[in-house]
PDB file of C-alpha atoms in Angstrom:
ATOM      1  CA  GLY D  11      -5.544 -13.427  16.661  1.00 92.00           C
ATOM      2  CA  GLN D  12      -2.390 -12.004  15.905  1.00 95.00           C
ATOM      3  CA  VAL D  13      -0.632 -10.289  12.578  1.00 96.00           C
ATOM      4  CA  THR D  14       2.799 -11.883  11.908  1.00 96.00           C
ATOM      5  CA  LYS D  15       2.915 -10.274   8.224  1.00 97.00           C
ATOM      6  CA  VAL D  16       2.448  -7.141   6.723  1.00 96.00           C
ATOM      7  CA  THR D  17       3.697  -6.364   3.673  1.00 92.00           C
ATOM      8  CA  PRO D  18       4.323  -3.934   2.289  1.00 92.00           C
ATOM      9  CA  SER D  19       5.000  -1.831   5.733  1.00 91.00           C
ATOM     10  CA  SER D  20       4.758   1.200   4.513  1.00 90.00           C
ATOM     11  CA  GLY D  21       2.444   3.046   1.780  1.00 88.00           C
ATOM     12  CA  HIS D  22       0.937   6.027   1.108  1.00 85.00           C
ATOM     13  CA  GLN D  23      -2.938   6.526   0.409  1.00 88.00           C
ATOM     14  CA  GLY D  24      -4.398   3.957  -1.420  1.00 89.00           C
ATOM     15  CA  THR D  25      -1.560   1.433  -0.874  1.00 90.00           C
ATOM     16  CA  ILE D  26      -3.126  -2.521  -0.800  1.00 93.00           C
ATOM     17  CA  VAL D  27      -1.187  -3.999   2.631  1.00 96.00           C
ATOM     18  CA  GLU D  28      -1.544  -7.431   2.860  1.00 97.00           C
ATOM     19  CA  LEU D  29      -1.801  -8.911   6.495  1.00 97.00           C
ATOM     20  CA  THR D  30      -0.327 -12.933   7.234  1.00 97.00           C
ATOM     21  CA  GLY D  31      -1.322 -14.156  10.092  1.00 96.00           C
ATOM     22  CA  THR D  32      -3.461 -16.346  12.603  1.00 96.00           C
ATOM     23  CA  GLU D  33      -7.402 -16.142  13.420  1.00 96.00           C
ATOM     24  CA  LEU D  34      -7.474 -12.577  12.211  1.00 96.00           C
ATOM     25  CA  ARG D  35     -11.231 -13.283  11.778  1.00 95.00           C
ATOM     26  CA  GLY D  36     -10.575 -12.176  16.366  1.00 91.00           C
ATOM     27  CA  TYR D  37     -12.471 -15.846  16.288  1.00 91.00           C
ATOM     28  CA  GLY D  38     -15.242 -14.620  14.552  1.00 92.00           C
ATOM     29  CA  ARG D  39     -17.007 -15.444  10.806  1.00 95.00           C
ATOM     30  CA  GLU D  40     -16.048 -12.538   9.430  1.00 96.00           C
ATOM     31  CA  VAL D  41     -13.323  -9.014   9.701  1.00 96.00           C
ATOM     32  CA  LEU D  42     -15.394  -5.896   9.301  1.00 96.00           C
ATOM     33  CA  SER D  43     -13.966  -3.785   9.575  1.00 97.00           C
ATOM     34  CA  ALA D  44     -10.472  -2.390   9.474  1.00 97.00           C
ATOM     35  CA  SER D  45      -7.900   0.613  10.394  1.00 97.00           C
ATOM     36  CA  ILE D  46      -4.146   1.735   9.854  1.00 96.00           C
ATOM     37  CA  GLY D  47      -3.102   4.424  12.362  1.00 94.00           C
ATOM     38  CA  GLY D  48      -7.177   5.483  13.089  1.00 95.00           C
ATOM     39  CA  VAL D  49      -7.540   5.629   9.630  1.00 95.00           C
ATOM     40  CA  ALA D  50     -10.090   3.369   7.914  1.00 97.00           C
ATOM     41  CA  ALA D  51      -8.948   0.635   5.232  1.00 97.00           C
ATOM     42  CA  LYS D  52     -10.726  -0.603   2.403  1.00 97.00           C
ATOM     43  CA  ILE D  53     -11.105  -4.628   3.088  1.00 97.00           C
ATOM     44  CA  LEU D  54     -10.713  -6.388  -0.444  1.00 97.00           C
ATOM     45  CA  GLU D  55     -10.670  -9.794   0.747  1.00 96.00           C
ATOM     46  CA  GLU D  56     -10.275 -11.286   4.110  1.00 96.00           C
ATOM     47  CA  SER D  57     -10.058 -14.431   5.453  1.00 96.00           C
ATOM     48  CA  ASN D  58      -8.787 -16.083   8.590  1.00 95.00           C
ATOM     49  CA  THR D  59      -4.742 -16.220   8.114  1.00 96.00           C
ATOM     50  CA  ARG D  60      -5.019 -13.333   5.323  1.00 97.00           C
ATOM     51  CA  VAL D  61      -6.422  -9.946   4.675  1.00 97.00           C
ATOM     52  CA  LEU D  62      -6.143  -7.868   1.741  1.00 97.00           C
ATOM     53  CA  ILE D  63      -7.049  -4.089   2.602  1.00 97.00           C
ATOM     54  CA  GLN D  64      -6.669  -0.330   1.379  1.00 96.00           C
ATOM     55  CA  ALA D  65      -5.198   2.255   3.197  1.00 95.00           C
ATOM     56  CA  GLY D  66      -6.980   5.655   3.004  1.00 93.00           C
ATOM     57  CA  ASN D  67      -5.316   8.651   3.769  1.00 91.00           C
ATOM     58  CA  ARG D  68      -3.834   9.869   6.951  1.00 90.00           C
ATOM     59  CA  THR D  69      -0.127  12.446   7.323  1.00 89.00           C
ATOM     60  CA  ALA D  70       2.817  10.618   7.333  1.00 88.00           C
ATOM     61  CA  GLY D  71       4.389   8.426  10.330  1.00 90.00           C
ATOM     62  CA  ALA D  72       3.566   4.975  11.985  1.00 94.00           C
ATOM     63  CA  GLY D  73       0.440   3.622  12.710  1.00 95.00           C
ATOM     64  CA  ASP D  74      -1.220   0.479  14.146  1.00 96.00           C
ATOM     65  CA  ILE D  75      -3.434  -1.748  12.381  1.00 97.00           C
ATOM     66  CA  VAL D  76      -7.117  -2.851  13.993  1.00 97.00           C
ATOM     67  CA  LEU D  77      -8.873  -5.638  12.129  1.00 97.00           C
ATOM     68  CA  THR D  78     -12.761  -5.555  14.463  1.00 97.00           C
ATOM     69  CA  SER D  79     -14.318  -9.014  13.842  1.00 96.00           C
ATOM     70  CA  ASP D  80     -18.098  -9.640  14.117  1.00 95.00           C
ATOM     71  CA  THR D  81     -17.891 -11.033  17.113  1.00 93.00           C
ATOM     72  CA  GLY D  82     -16.100  -7.804  18.678  1.00 94.00           C
ATOM     73  CA  SER D  83     -12.820  -8.847  18.971  1.00 94.00           C
ATOM     74  CA  LEU D  84      -9.809  -6.982  17.851  1.00 95.00           C
ATOM     75  CA  VAL D  85      -7.046  -7.762  16.370  1.00 96.00           C
ATOM     76  CA  PHE D  86      -3.455  -4.985  16.635  1.00 93.00           C
ATOM     77  CA  LEU D  87      -0.548  -5.354  15.613  1.00 96.00           C
ATOM     78  CA  GLN D  88       0.944  -1.921  16.860  1.00 95.00           C
ATOM     79  CA  ASP D  89       2.831   0.410  14.385  1.00 95.00           C
ATOM     80  CA  GLY D  90       2.032  -2.068  11.718  1.00 95.00           C
ATOM     81  CA  PHE D  91       2.159   0.355   9.006  1.00 95.00           C
ATOM     82  CA  THR D  92       4.127   3.403   8.309  1.00 93.00           C
ATOM     83  CA  TYR D  93       2.948   6.164   6.300  1.00 91.00           C
ATOM     84  CA  VAL D  94       5.051   8.121   4.089  1.00 88.00           C
ATOM     85  CA  SER D  95       4.596  11.425   2.671  1.00 83.00           C
ATOM     86  CA  PRO D  96       2.793  11.703  -0.647  1.00 79.00           C
ATOM     87  CA  ALA D  97       6.044  11.763  -3.706  1.00 81.00           C
ATOM     88  CA  VAL D  98       6.343  14.984  -5.344  1.00 85.00           C
ATOM     89  CA  ILE D  99       7.704  15.099  -9.363  1.00 88.00           C
ATOM     90  CA  ASN D 100       9.980  17.452 -10.100  1.00 92.00           C
ATOM     91  CA  SER D 101      10.784  17.297 -13.381  1.00 91.00           C
ATOM     92  CA  ILE D 102       9.172  15.184 -16.723  1.00 90.00           C
ATOM     93  CA  ASN D 103      11.537  15.356 -19.762  1.00 90.00           C
ATOM     94  CA  PRO D 104      10.428  15.404 -22.857  1.00 91.00           C
ATOM     95  CA  ALA D 105       7.561  17.230 -21.647  1.00 88.00           C
ATOM     96  CA  SER D 106       5.872  15.452 -24.540  1.00 86.00           C
ATOM     97  CA  GLY D 107       6.566  12.989 -27.126  1.00 86.00           C
ATOM     98  CA  GLN D 108       5.434   9.992 -29.648  1.00 83.00           C
ATOM     99  CA  ILE D 109       4.703   6.631 -28.545  1.00 83.00           C
ATOM    100  CA  GLY D 110       8.939   5.224 -28.230  1.00 83.00           C
ATOM    101  CA  THR D 111       9.614   7.796 -26.442  1.00 86.00           C
ATOM    102  CA  ARG D 112      12.306   8.015 -23.513  1.00 87.00           C
ATOM    103  CA  VAL D 113      11.038   9.614 -20.469  1.00 88.00           C
ATOM    104  CA  THR D 114      13.268  10.731 -17.582  1.00 87.00           C
ATOM    105  CA  ILE D 115      10.710  11.757 -14.602  1.00 87.00           C
ATOM    106  CA  GLU D 116      12.691  13.402 -11.892  1.00 87.00           C
ATOM    107  CA  GLY D 117      11.787  13.685  -7.842  1.00 87.00           C
ATOM    108  CA  VAL D 118      11.552  12.392  -4.069  1.00 84.00           C
ATOM    109  CA  GLY D 119       9.799   9.661  -2.984  1.00 79.00           C
ATOM    110  CA  LEU D 120       9.024   8.034  -6.773  1.00 80.00           C
ATOM    111  CA  ARG D 121       8.620   4.202  -4.793  1.00 76.00           C
ATOM    112  CA  GLY D 122       5.868   5.716  -2.538  1.00 70.00           C
ATOM    113  CA  GLY D 123       7.545   3.807  -0.570  1.00 65.00           C
ATOM    114  CA  GLY D 124       7.599   0.386  -1.517  1.00 67.00           C
ATOM    115  CA  GLY D 125      10.508  -1.606  -3.450  1.00 71.00           C
ATOM    116  CA  SER D 126      10.252  -0.831  -6.557  1.00 76.00           C
ATOM    117  CA  VAL D 127       7.775   0.653  -9.102  1.00 78.00           C
ATOM    118  CA  ASP D 128       5.265  -1.900 -10.769  1.00 77.00           C
ATOM    119  CA  LYS D 129       3.910   0.328 -13.118  1.00 82.00           C
ATOM    120  CA  VAL D 130       3.829   4.729 -15.175  1.00 86.00           C
ATOM    121  CA  THR D 131       1.257   5.921 -16.487  1.00 86.00           C
ATOM    122  CA  LEU D 132       2.327   9.077 -19.397  1.00 85.00           C
ATOM    123  CA  GLY D 133      -0.794  11.300 -20.634  1.00 85.00           C
ATOM    124  CA  GLY D 134      -3.333   7.650 -19.025  1.00 86.00           C
ATOM    125  CA  VAL D 135      -0.878   5.622 -21.306  1.00 85.00           C
ATOM    126  CA  PRO D 136       0.955   2.942 -19.576  1.00 86.00           C
ATOM    127  CA  ALA D 137       5.100   3.068 -20.367  1.00 86.00           C
ATOM    128  CA  THR D 138       5.958  -0.082 -21.291  1.00 82.00           C
ATOM    129  CA  ASN D 139       8.937   0.359 -20.239  1.00 80.00           C
ATOM    130  CA  VAL D 140      10.519   1.087 -16.517  1.00 79.00           C
ATOM    131  CA  LEU D 141      14.666   0.951 -17.430  1.00 75.00           C
ATOM    132  CA  LEU D 142      16.275   3.122 -14.304  1.00 65.00           C
ATOM    133  CA  ASP D 143      13.712   2.326 -10.901  1.00 65.00           C
ATOM    134  CA  THR D 144      14.935   4.326  -8.048  1.00 65.00           C
ATOM    135  CA  SER D 145      13.466   6.393  -5.266  1.00 64.00           C
ATOM    136  CA  SER D 146      14.272   9.887  -7.008  1.00 61.00           C
ATOM    137  CA  LYS D 147      14.445   8.539 -10.810  1.00 63.00           C
ATOM    138  CA  ILE D 148      12.486   6.699 -13.385  1.00 62.00           C
TER     139      ILE D 148
END
């Protein structure tokens, strides 16, 4: 089998990674295990052309993607995913408010290796509108 596309190609622990390709089951009936950079990844969905996995915990750097089928076959992509350093929040202003309060979050790597921020929660409450989205300010 062959992995032809990895989306996203970078992220951190918990990132949902979509693998597409051919014979991802390694000519078997199912993918039994997956790893990224030597760390087990949780299989969320699998088929012969698409596998959805959740990245495990690992230090920053590139890692190989390995899928193991029920036949023992390996589907391998060298340096297929890059773990990024965890985001760091430097400030949240204001620190408290009511519903509708505009909040600014500043830090480093806030996109977690992705192209955008999908959702923001404050105290467990989802924000209703993300107005500015950069890797250092939301």
